[in-house]
Coordinates of C-alpha atoms in Angstrom, one line a residue:
M11 CA -9.2 0.2 20.9
S12 CA -8.4 0.7 17.3
L13 CA -9.5 -1.6 14.5
K14 CA -7.5 -2.4 11.4
F15 CA -9.0 -2.3 7.9
K16 CA -7.6 -3.0 4.5
L17 CA -8.8 -0.5 1.9
V18 CA -8.5 -1.7 -1.7
F19 CA -9.3 0.6 -4.6
F20 CA -8.7 0.7 -8.3
V21 CA -7.4 3.8 -10.1
P22 CA -6.0 4.8 -13.5
R23 CA -2.2 4.4 -13.3
A24 CA -1.6 8.1 -14.1
S25 CA -3.5 9.0 -10.9
T26 CA -2.2 6.4 -8.4
Q27 CA 0.4 8.5 -6.7
T28 CA -1.8 11.6 -6.6
V29 CA -4.5 9.6 -4.8
L30 CA -2.1 7.9 -2.4
Q31 CA -0.3 11.1 -1.5
H32 CA -3.6 12.8 -0.8
L33 CA -4.6 10.0 1.6
F34 CA -1.2 9.9 3.3
S35 CA -1.1 13.6 3.8
R36 CA -4.7 13.8 5.1
F37 CA -4.3 10.8 7.4
P38 CA -0.6 10.5 8.1
I39 CA -1.0 8.2 11.1
E40 CA -4.1 6.3 10.2
V41 CA -3.6 5.4 6.5
G42 CA -0.6 3.4 5.2
R43 CA 1.2 3.0 8.5
I44 CA 2.8 -0.3 9.5
G45 CA 4.8 -0.1 12.7
A46 CA 7.5 2.5 12.3
Y47 CA 6.9 2.8 8.5
G48 CA 4.6 5.3 6.9
G49 CA 3.3 5.7 3.4
C50 CA 3.0 2.0 2.9
A51 CA 0.9 0.6 0.1
F52 CA 0.9 -2.4 -2.3
V53 CA 0.2 -1.4 -5.9
S54 CA -0.3 -4.0 -8.6
P55 CA -1.1 -3.3 -12.3
G56 CA -4.1 -4.7 -14.1
T57 CA -6.8 -3.8 -16.7
G58 CA -10.2 -2.5 -15.6
Q59 CA -13.2 -2.8 -17.9
F60 CA -16.7 -1.2 -17.8
V61 CA -19.5 0.1 -19.9
P62 CA -20.9 3.5 -18.9
L63 CA -24.7 3.2 -18.7
E64 CA -27.3 5.8 -19.6
G65 CA -27.1 8.7 -17.1
A66 CA -23.3 8.2 -16.5
N67 CA -20.9 11.0 -17.0
P68 CA -17.7 9.0 -17.6
V69 CA -14.3 10.6 -17.3
I70 CA -12.9 7.9 -19.6
G71 CA -15.0 6.3 -22.4
E72 CA -18.5 6.9 -23.8
V73 CA -21.9 5.9 -22.7
G74 CA -22.9 2.5 -24.1
K75 CA -19.4 1.6 -25.3
P76 CA -17.2 -1.0 -23.6
E77 CA -14.0 0.5 -22.2
R78 CA -10.7 -1.0 -21.0
V79 CA -8.3 1.0 -18.9
E80 CA -4.8 0.3 -17.5
E81 CA -5.4 0.6 -13.8
D82 CA -3.6 -0.1 -10.5
R83 CA -5.1 -2.1 -7.6
V84 CA -4.0 -0.2 -4.5
E85 CA -4.1 -1.7 -1.0
V86 CA -3.5 0.3 2.2
L87 CA -3.9 -0.4 5.9
V88 CA -6.3 1.9 7.7
L89 CA -6.2 2.3 11.5
G90 CA -9.9 2.8 12.1
S91 CA -12.5 3.1 14.6
R92 CA -16.1 2.0 15.0
P93 CA -18.5 4.0 12.7
G94 CA -19.5 7.3 14.2
A95 CA -16.4 7.6 16.4
Q96 CA -14.5 10.9 16.2
E97 CA -11.4 11.3 14.1
T98 CA -8.1 11.4 15.9
E99 CA -5.8 13.7 13.9
G100 CA -2.2 13.3 14.7
T101 CA -2.7 10.4 17.1
E102 CA -0.1 7.8 17.7
T103 CA -0.3 4.2 16.6
G104 CA -2.6 2.4 19.0
A105 CA -5.0 5.3 19.4
S106 CA -8.6 5.0 18.4
G107 CA -8.1 5.7 14.7
V108 CA -10.3 7.4 12.1
D109 CA -13.8 6.5 11.0
V110 CA -13.2 4.7 7.8
R111 CA -16.0 6.6 6.1
A112 CA -13.9 9.7 6.4
V113 CA -11.1 8.0 4.5
L114 CA -13.6 6.9 1.8
Q115 CA -14.9 10.5 1.5
E116 CA -11.4 11.8 0.9
L117 CA -10.8 8.9 -1.6
K118 CA -13.9 9.9 -3.6
K119 CA -12.9 13.6 -3.5
V120 CA -9.5 13.0 -5.1
H121 CA -10.2 10.0 -7.3
P122 CA -10.7 10.8 -11.0
Y123 CA -13.6 8.5 -11.6
E124 CA -17.3 9.4 -11.2
E125 CA -17.8 6.0 -9.4
V126 CA -14.9 4.7 -7.3
A127 CA -14.5 0.9 -7.1
Y128 CA -13.3 0.0 -3.7
D129 CA -13.5 -2.7 -1.0
V130 CA -13.0 -2.4 2.8
Y131 CA -12.0 -5.5 4.8
R132 CA -11.8 -5.6 8.6
L133 CA -8.6 -7.3 9.7
E134 CA -7.9 -9.5 12.7
D135 CA -4.7 -9.4 14.8
F136 CA -3.0 -12.7 15.4

């Protein structure tokens, strides 16, 4: 039985579509699919802020200086499985899904930031 998760991450606006398209192409069934619709995401604009600490290698900003960046909050549905389960490439909706950690690895590969801010929520069906 597949589990549903909501993946929420924050990304500079200029990189939003690059990150989404990578996830959608790598996981065409498991990420961003709602019924008979694929490539689904909710994207909302906002401003992220951070201070790179000693030892950081920031893509944007300088160590020790506060930074504010126009970012998008991106929300996508992930058809997942229990940790450690095998990926099911090309499966149909209702199959066992993908280990969410594999989706997070791909997110981290394509995301421009050194540290990716994300949340994963397990969803319930009603």
